[in-house]
Coordinates of C-alpha atoms and ligand atoms in Angstrom, one line a residue:
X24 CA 32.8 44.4 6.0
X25 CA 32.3 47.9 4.8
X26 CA 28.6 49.4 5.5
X27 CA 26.9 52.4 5.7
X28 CA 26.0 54.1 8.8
X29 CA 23.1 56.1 8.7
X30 CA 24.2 57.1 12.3
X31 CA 27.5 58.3 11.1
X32 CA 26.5 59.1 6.9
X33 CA 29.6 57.1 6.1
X34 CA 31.0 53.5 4.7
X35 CA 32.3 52.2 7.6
X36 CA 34.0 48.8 9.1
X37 CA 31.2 46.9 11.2
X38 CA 32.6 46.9 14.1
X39 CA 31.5 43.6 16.8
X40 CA 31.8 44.2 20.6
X41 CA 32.9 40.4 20.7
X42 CA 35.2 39.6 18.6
X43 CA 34.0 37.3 16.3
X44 CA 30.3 37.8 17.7
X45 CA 28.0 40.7 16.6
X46 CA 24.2 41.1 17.5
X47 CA 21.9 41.9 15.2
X48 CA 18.2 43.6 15.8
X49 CA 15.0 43.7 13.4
X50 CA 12.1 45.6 13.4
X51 CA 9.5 43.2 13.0
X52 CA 6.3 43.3 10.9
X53 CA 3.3 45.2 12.0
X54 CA 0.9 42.4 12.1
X55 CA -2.5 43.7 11.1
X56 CA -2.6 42.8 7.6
X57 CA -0.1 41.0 5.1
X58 CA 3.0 41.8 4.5
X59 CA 3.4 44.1 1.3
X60 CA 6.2 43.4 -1.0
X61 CA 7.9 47.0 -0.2
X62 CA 7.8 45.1 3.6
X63 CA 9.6 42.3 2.3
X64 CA 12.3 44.1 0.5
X65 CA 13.6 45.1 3.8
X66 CA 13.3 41.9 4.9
X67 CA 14.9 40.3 2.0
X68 CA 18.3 42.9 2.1
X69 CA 18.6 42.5 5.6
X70 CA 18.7 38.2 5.7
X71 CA 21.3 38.5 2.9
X72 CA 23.0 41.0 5.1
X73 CA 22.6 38.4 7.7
X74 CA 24.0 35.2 5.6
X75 CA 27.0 37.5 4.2
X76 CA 28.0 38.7 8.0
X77 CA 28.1 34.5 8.6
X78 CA 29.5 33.9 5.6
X79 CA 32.8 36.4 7.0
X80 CA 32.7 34.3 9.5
X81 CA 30.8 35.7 12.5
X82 CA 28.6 34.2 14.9
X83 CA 25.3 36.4 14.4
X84 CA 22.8 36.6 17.0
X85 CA 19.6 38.1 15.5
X86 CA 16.2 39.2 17.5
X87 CA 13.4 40.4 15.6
X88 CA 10.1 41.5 17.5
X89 CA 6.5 41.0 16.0
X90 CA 4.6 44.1 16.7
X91 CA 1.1 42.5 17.9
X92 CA 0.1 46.1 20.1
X93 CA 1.1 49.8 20.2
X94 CA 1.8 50.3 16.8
X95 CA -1.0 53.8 16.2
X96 CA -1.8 54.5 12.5
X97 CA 0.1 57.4 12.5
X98 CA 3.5 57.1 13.7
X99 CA 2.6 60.3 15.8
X100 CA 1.1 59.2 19.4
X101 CA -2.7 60.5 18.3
X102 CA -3.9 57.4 16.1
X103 CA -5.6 54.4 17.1
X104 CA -3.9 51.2 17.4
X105 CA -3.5 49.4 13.8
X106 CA -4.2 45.6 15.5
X107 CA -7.7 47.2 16.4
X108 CA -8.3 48.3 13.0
X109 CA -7.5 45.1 11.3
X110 CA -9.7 43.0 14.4
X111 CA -12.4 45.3 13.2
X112 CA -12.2 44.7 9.5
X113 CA -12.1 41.1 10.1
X114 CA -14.5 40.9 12.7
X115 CA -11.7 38.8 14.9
X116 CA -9.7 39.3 17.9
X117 CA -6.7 41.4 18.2
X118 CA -4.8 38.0 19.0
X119 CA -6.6 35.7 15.9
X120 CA -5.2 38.6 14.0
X121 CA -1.8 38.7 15.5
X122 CA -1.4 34.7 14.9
X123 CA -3.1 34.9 11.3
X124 CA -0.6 37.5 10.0
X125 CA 2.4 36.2 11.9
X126 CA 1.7 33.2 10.3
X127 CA 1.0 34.8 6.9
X128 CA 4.7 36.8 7.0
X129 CA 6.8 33.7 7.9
X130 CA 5.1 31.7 5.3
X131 CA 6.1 34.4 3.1
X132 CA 9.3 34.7 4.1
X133 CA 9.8 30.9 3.4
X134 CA 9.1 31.0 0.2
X135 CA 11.5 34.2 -0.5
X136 CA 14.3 31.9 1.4
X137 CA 14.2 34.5 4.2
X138 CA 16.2 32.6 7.2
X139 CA 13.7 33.3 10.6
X140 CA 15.6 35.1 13.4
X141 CA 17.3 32.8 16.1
X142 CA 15.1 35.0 18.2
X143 CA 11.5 36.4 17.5
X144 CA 8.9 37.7 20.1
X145 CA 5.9 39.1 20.3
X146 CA 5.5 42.7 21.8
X147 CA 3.0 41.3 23.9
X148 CA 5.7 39.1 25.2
X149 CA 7.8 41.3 27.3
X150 CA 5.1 43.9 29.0
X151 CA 7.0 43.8 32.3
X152 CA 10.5 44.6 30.7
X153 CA 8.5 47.6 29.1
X154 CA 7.2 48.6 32.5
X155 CA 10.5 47.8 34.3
X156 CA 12.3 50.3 31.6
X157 CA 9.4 53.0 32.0
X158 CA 10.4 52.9 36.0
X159 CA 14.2 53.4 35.4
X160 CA 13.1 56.3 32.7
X161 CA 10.9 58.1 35.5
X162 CA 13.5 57.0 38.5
X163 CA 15.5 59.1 36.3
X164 CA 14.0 62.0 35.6
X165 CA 13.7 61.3 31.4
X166 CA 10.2 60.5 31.3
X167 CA 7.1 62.5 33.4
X168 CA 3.1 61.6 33.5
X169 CA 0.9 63.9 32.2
X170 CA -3.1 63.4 31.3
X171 CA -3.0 59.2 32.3
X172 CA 0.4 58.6 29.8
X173 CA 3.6 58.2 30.5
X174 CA 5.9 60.1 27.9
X175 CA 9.6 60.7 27.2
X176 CA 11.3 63.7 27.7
X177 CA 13.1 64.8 24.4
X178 CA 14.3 68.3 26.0
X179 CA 16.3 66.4 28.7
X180 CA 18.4 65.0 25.6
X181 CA 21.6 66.7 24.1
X182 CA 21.2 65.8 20.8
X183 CA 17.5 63.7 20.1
X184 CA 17.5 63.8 16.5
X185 CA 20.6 61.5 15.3
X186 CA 19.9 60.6 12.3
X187 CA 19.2 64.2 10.9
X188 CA 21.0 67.3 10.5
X189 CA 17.9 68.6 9.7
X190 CA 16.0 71.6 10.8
X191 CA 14.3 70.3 14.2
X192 CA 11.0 72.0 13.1
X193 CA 10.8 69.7 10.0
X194 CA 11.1 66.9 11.4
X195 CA 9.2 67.5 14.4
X196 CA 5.8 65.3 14.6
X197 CA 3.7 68.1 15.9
X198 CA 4.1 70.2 13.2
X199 CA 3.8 67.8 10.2
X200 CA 0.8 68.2 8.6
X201 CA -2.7 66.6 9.7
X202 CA -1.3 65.1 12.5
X203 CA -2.8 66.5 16.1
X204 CA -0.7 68.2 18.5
X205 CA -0.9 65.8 22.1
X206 CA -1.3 69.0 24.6
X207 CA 0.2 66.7 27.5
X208 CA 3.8 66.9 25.5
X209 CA 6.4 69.2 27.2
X210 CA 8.2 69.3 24.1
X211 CA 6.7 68.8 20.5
X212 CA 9.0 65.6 19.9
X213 CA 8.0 63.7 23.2
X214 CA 6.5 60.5 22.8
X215 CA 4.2 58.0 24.9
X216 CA 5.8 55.4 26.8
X217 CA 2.5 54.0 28.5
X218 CA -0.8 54.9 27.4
X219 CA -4.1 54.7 30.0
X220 CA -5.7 57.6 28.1
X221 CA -6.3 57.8 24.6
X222 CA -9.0 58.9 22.5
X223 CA -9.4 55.6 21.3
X224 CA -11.1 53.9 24.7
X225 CA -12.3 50.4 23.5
X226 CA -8.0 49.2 22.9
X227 CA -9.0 45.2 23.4
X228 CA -5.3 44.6 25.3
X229 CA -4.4 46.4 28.1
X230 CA -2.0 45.4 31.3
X231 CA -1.9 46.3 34.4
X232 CA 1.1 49.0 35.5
X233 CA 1.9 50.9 38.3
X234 CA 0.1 54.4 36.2
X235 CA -2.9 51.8 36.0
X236 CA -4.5 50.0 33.3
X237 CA -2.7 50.7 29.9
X238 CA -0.6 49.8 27.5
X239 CA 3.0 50.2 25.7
X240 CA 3.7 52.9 23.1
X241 CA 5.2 50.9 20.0
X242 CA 8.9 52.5 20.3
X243 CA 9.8 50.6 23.5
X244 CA 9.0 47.3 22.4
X245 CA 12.3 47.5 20.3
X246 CA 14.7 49.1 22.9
X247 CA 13.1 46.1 25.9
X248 CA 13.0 43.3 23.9
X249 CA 16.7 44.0 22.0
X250 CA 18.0 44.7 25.5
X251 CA 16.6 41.6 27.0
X252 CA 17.9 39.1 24.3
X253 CA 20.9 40.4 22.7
X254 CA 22.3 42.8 25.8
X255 CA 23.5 46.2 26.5
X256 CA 25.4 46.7 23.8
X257 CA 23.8 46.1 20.6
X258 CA 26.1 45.9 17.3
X259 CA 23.8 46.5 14.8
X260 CA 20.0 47.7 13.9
X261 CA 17.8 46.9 11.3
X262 CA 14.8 48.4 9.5
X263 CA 13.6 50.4 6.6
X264 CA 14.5 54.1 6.3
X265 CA 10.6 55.1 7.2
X266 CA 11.6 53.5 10.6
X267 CA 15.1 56.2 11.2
X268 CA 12.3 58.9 12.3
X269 CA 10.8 58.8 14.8
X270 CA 11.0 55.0 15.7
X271 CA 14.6 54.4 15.7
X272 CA 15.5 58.1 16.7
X273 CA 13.2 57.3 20.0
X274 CA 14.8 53.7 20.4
X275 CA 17.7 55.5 20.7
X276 CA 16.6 58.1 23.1
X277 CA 15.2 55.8 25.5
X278 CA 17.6 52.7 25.5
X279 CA 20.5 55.2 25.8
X280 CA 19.0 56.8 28.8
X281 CA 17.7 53.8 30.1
X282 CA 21.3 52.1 30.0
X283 CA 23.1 55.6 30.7
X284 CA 25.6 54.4 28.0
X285 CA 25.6 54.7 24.1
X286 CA 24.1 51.5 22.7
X287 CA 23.7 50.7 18.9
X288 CA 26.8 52.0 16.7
X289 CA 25.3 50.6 13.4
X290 CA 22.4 51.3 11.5
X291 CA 21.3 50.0 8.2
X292 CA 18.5 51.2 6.6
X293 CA 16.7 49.7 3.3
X294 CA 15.4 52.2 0.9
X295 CA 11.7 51.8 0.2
X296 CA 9.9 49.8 -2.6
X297 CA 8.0 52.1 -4.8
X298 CA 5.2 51.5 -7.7
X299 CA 4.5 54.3 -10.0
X300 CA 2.3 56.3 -8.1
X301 CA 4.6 56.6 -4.9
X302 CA 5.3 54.2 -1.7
X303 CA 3.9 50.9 -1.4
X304 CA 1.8 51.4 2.0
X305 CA -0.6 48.8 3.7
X306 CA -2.6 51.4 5.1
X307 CA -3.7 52.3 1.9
X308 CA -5.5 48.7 1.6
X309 CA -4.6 47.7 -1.6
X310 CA -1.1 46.4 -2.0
X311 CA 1.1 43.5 -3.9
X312 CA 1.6 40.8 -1.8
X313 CA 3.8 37.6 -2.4
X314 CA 0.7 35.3 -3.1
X315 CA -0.6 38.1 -5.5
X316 CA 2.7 37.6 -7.4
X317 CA 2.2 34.2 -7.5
X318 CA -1.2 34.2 -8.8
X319 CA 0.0 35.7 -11.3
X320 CA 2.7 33.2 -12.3
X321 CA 5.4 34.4 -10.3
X322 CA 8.0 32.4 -8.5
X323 CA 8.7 34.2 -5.3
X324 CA 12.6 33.9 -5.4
X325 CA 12.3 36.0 -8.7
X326 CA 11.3 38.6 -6.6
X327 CA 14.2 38.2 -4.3
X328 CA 16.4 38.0 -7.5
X329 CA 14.8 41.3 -8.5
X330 CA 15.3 43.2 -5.1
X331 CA 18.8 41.9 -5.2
X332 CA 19.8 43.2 -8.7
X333 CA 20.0 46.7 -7.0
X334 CA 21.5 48.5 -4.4
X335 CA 19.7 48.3 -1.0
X336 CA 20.8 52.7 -0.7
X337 CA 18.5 53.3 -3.6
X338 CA 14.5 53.1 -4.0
X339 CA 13.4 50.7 -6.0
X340 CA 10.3 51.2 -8.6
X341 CA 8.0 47.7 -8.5
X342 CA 6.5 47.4 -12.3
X343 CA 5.9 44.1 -13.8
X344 CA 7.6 44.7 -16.8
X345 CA 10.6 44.9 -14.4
X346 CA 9.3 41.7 -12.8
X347 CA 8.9 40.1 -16.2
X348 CA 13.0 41.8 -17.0
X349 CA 13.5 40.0 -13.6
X350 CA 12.0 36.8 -14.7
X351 CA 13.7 36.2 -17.8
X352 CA 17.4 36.9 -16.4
X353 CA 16.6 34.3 -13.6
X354 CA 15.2 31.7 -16.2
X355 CA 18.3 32.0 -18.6
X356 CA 20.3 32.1 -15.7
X357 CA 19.3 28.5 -14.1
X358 CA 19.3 27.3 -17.3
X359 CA 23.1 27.9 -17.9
X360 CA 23.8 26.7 -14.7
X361 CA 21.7 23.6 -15.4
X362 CA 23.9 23.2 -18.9
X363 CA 27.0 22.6 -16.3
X364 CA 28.4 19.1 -16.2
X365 CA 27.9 16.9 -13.1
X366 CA 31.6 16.1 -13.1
X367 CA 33.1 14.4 -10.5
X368 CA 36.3 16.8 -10.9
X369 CA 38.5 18.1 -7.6
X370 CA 37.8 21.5 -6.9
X371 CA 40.1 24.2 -8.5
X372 CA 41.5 25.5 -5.5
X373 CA 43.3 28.2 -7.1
X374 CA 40.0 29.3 -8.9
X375 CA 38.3 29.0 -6.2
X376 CA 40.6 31.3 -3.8
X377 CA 40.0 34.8 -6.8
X378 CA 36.2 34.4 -7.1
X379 CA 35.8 34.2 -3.4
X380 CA 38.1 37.4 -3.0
X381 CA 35.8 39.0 -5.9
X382 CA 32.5 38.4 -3.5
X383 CA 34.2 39.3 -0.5
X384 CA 35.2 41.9 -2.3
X385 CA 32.0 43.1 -3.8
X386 CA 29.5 42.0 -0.5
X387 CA 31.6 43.3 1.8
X388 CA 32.2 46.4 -0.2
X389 CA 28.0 48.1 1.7
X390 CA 26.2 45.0 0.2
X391 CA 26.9 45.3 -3.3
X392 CA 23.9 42.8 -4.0
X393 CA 24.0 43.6 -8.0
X394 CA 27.9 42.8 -8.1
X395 CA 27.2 39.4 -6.4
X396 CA 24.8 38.8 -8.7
X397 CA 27.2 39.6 -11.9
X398 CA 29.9 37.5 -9.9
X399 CA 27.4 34.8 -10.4
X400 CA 27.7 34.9 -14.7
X401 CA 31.7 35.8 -13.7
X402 CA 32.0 31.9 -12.4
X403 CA 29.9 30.5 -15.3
X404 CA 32.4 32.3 -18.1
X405 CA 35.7 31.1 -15.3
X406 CA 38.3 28.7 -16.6
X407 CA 38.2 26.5 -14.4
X408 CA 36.3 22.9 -14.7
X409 CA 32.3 22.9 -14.2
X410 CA 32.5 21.1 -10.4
X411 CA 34.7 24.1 -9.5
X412 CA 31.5 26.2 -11.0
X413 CA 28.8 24.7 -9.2
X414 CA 30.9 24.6 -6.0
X415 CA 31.1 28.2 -6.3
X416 CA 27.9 28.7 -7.2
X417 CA 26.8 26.8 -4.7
X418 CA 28.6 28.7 -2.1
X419 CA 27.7 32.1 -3.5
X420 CA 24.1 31.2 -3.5
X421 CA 24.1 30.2 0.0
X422 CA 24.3 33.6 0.6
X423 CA 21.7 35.1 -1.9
X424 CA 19.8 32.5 -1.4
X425 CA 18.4 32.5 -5.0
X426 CA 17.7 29.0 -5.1
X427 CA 19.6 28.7 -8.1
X428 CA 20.8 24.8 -8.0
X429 CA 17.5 24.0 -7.7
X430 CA 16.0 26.1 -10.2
X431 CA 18.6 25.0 -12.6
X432 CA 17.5 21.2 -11.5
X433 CA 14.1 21.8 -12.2
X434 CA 14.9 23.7 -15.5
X435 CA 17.0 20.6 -16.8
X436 CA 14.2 18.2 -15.9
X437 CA 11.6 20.5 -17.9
X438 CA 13.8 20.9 -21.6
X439 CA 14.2 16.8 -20.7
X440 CA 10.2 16.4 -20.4
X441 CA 10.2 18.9 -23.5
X442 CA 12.5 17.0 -25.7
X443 CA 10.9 13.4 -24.7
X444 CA 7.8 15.2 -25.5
X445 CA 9.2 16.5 -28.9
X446 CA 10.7 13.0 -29.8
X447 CA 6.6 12.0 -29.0
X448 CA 5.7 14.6 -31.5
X449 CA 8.1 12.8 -34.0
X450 CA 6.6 9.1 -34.0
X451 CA 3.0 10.6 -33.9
X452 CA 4.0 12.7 -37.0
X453 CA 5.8 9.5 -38.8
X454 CA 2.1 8.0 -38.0
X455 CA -0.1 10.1 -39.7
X456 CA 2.6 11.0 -42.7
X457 CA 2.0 6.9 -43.5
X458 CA -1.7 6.9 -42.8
X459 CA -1.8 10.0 -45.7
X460 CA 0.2 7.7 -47.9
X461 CA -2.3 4.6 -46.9
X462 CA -4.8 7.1 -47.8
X463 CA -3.6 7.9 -51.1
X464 CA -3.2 4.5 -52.2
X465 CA -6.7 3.7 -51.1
X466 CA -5.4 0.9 -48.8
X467 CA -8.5 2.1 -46.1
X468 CA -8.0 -0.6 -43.8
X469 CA -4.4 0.3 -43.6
X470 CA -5.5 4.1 -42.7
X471 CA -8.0 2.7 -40.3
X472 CA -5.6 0.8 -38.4
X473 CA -3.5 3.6 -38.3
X474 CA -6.2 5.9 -36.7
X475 CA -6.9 3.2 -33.9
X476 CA -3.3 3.0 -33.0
X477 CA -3.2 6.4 -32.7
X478 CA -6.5 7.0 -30.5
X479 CA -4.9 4.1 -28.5
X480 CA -1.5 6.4 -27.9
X481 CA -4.6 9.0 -26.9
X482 CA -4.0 11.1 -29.8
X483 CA -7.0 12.5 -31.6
X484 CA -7.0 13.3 -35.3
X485 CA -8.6 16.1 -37.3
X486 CA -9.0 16.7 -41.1
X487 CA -8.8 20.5 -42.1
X488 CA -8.5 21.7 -45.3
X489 CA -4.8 22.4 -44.2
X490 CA -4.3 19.2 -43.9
X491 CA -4.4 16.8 -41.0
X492 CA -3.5 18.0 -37.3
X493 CA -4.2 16.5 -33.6
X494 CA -4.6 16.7 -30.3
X495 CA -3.6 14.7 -27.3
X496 CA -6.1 13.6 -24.8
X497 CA -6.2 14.7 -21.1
X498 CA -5.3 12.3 -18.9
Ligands
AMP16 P1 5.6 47.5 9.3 O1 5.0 46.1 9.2 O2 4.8 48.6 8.8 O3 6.0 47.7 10.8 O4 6.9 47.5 8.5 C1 7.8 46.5 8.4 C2 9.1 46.9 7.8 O5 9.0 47.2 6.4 C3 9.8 48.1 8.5 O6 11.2 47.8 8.6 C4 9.5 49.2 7.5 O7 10.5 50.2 7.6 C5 9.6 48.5 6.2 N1 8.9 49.1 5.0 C6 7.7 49.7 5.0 N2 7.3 50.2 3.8 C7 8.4 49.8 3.0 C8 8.6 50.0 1.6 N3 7.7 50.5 0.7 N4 9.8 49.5 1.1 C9 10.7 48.9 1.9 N5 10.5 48.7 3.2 C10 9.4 49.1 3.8
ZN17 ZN1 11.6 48.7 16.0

């Protein structure tokens, strides 16, 4: 497949370092709160990338951490640790928060039909491959102690900011506004490996190392764990664009001079989820969350049809009229599929053969998530029998993972419960029409029968000056 490089700016083939294999690496959820919708967005583009890369055939190998330490609250070295801050808002341990909102994001990602990694572990999992990767860094010479921290030593790398072409001084962390300067830094772009020292002194976790009690800065978690699981040579990274700088740019600096050979050649990044006023962030403490959506009568997957309808490159604005847009498209959607015969007919070989080229075609052409989904009315309007339809779409959706059979099921079963109901309506309507008639002819007893056979079928009559309507009762 085809897909952009933010390492390279280009389109480019995803190339696997076993044929037919490819490794695949995802930054993990901060867990100190829920998961925000803008969260799962990422989350969402990168399982589809996931199913499609099967889909072409390749056996994927995915790790995903779950950040449970390190991560500060800015993504400078000077904050305090985020896990802290939600233990303290909660009144709970670092770890009762860790397992509530691990629990809380893969719940989530059930109901968005987000597959879970083959591989997922918690940063506080792998604190001696952390240390063991510190000790190669200072055996080295690419990492020095200063104040109680370890830190790595940018201005021992050729190029340190890969992603950007950049002026350094913009990018630098130092320098960006509000954020302290760390005076143990040789170079403005250095960042902690260990900490012992920070201002923040009551940190709830902390291991011992051979610079003493401490614990990990948040970049390494990704380089140790990815290395540990998935190898030395990693095909492909994952995480939304906020993550390029300065997370990803420091994975790279430390897991290439750690290995002493280049490591990741892919990187794909998922433009952020907005809402009017700017970036969905859950450090700002109010945010939309899956359950939120489903309060408010949302069905999750219409979210993930949403996020799908455009291009993972471009930010996406969050409104609910969009949601509601969203909805509608979904609902007609399932219902044409639903209108599809249950045929027992062979499949349309030939048919089938120039769709599949057409999704191959559009997902493989950087995850054209929008042209799958227009692929998917493409196969309704085919000429080619209804089995060879829901095959497809059948096959298709095991990708997108829309949960469109079953939505269409479900739709079918509620215009069925609809029309039994309407047919309902009928014979209650025939009722009172003859009871009116009963009425007019003064044949009372008639009328009164009537009424009692309706209260029996639990339906409730009322005279208004309109004329007679009625209500069913609860059951
Ligand atoms: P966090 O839980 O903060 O570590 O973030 C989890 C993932 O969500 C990371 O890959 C982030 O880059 C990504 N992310 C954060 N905010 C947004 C957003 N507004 N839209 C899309 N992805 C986001
Ligand atoms: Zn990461």
């Amino acid at each position: 497949m085809k897909l952009y490089n933010t390492l390279t700016r280009k389109k480019e083939e995803l190339r696997t370092h076993v044929p037919g294999k490819l490794t695949m690496y995802t930054c993990g959820p901060t867990v100190y709160h829920f998961a925000h919708i803008g969260n799962l967005r990422s989350y969402i583009m990168e399982d589809v990338l996931e199913k499609y890369l099967r889909y072409e055939g390749l056996d994927v190998t995915r790790a995903m951490n779950i950040t449970d330490v390190g991560h500060l609250s800015s993504d400078a070295d000077t904050g305090e640790d985020k896990m802290l801050k939600g233990a303290r808002r909660e009144h709970k341990t670092v770890m009762e928060i860790a397992k509530r909102y691990t629990d809380a994001f893969f719940d989530d990602c059930r109901k968005l039909n987000i597959k879970r990694p083959e591989i997922v572990e918690p940063a506080t999992g792998c604190i001696q491959n952390y240390i063991h990767m510190i000790e190669v860094l200072l055996n080295k010479g690419y990492a020095y102690e200063a104040g109680g921290n370890i830190y790595f030593d940018t201005g021992k790398l050729e190029k340190y900011y890969v992603f950007h072409d950049h002026r350094e001084e913009d990018l630098a962390v130092g320098v960006r506004e509000g954020v302290e300067e760390d005076e143990n830094k040789r170079n403005r772009a250095d960042f902690v490996l260990w900490f012992t020292k920070s201002k923040f002194e009551d940190q709830e976790l902390k291991w011992e190392s051979p610079w003493g009690l401490g614990y990990p800065g948040w970049h390494i978690e990704c380089s140790a764990i990815s290395v540990r699981y998935l190898g030395e040579y990693l095909d492909l990274h994952c995480g939304g664009i906020d993550n390029a700088f300065p997370h990803h740019t420091n994975e790279i600096a430390q897991s290439e001079a750690y290995l002493g050979h280049p490591w990741c050649g892919h990187w794909f990044h998922v433009h952020h989820l907005n809402t009017g006023d700017g970036k969905m962030s859950k450090s700002k403490g109010e945010f939309l969350t899956v359950s939120f959506l489903e309060e408010k009568g949302y069905d999750p997957l219409v979210y993930r049809f949403f996020c799908l309808q455009s291009h993972y490159r471009k930010n996406l604005v969050f409104t609910f009229e969009n949601l509601d847009n969203a909805a509608a498209a979904y609902g007609k959607l399932a219902a044409r599929i639903g209108g599809l015969s249950k045929e027992d007919a062979p499949l349309d070989e030939e048919a089938a053969a120039a769709l599949r080229q057409r999704f191959l075609e559009a997902m493989g052409n950087d995850l054209n998530t929008a042209m799958g989904i227009t692929l998917l009315y493409d196969v309704l309007k085919a000429n080619t029998n209804d089995a060879t339809k829901r095959a497809m779409l059948a096959e298709f959706d095991g990708v997108l993972s829309l949960g469109l059979l079953e939505a269409a099921e479900k739709a079918g079963k509620a215009q069925e419960e609809d029309a039994a109901a309407l047919e309902g309506d009928g014979e209650i309507l025939a009722l009172i029409e003859e009871r009116q008639q009963a009425r007019k002819a003064k044949d009372f007893a008639r009328a009164d029968a009537i009424r009692d056979r309706l209260a029996a079928m639990g339906v409730v009559l009322k005279d208004t000056p309109a004329g007679v309507t009625f209500t069913r009762e609860k059951k």
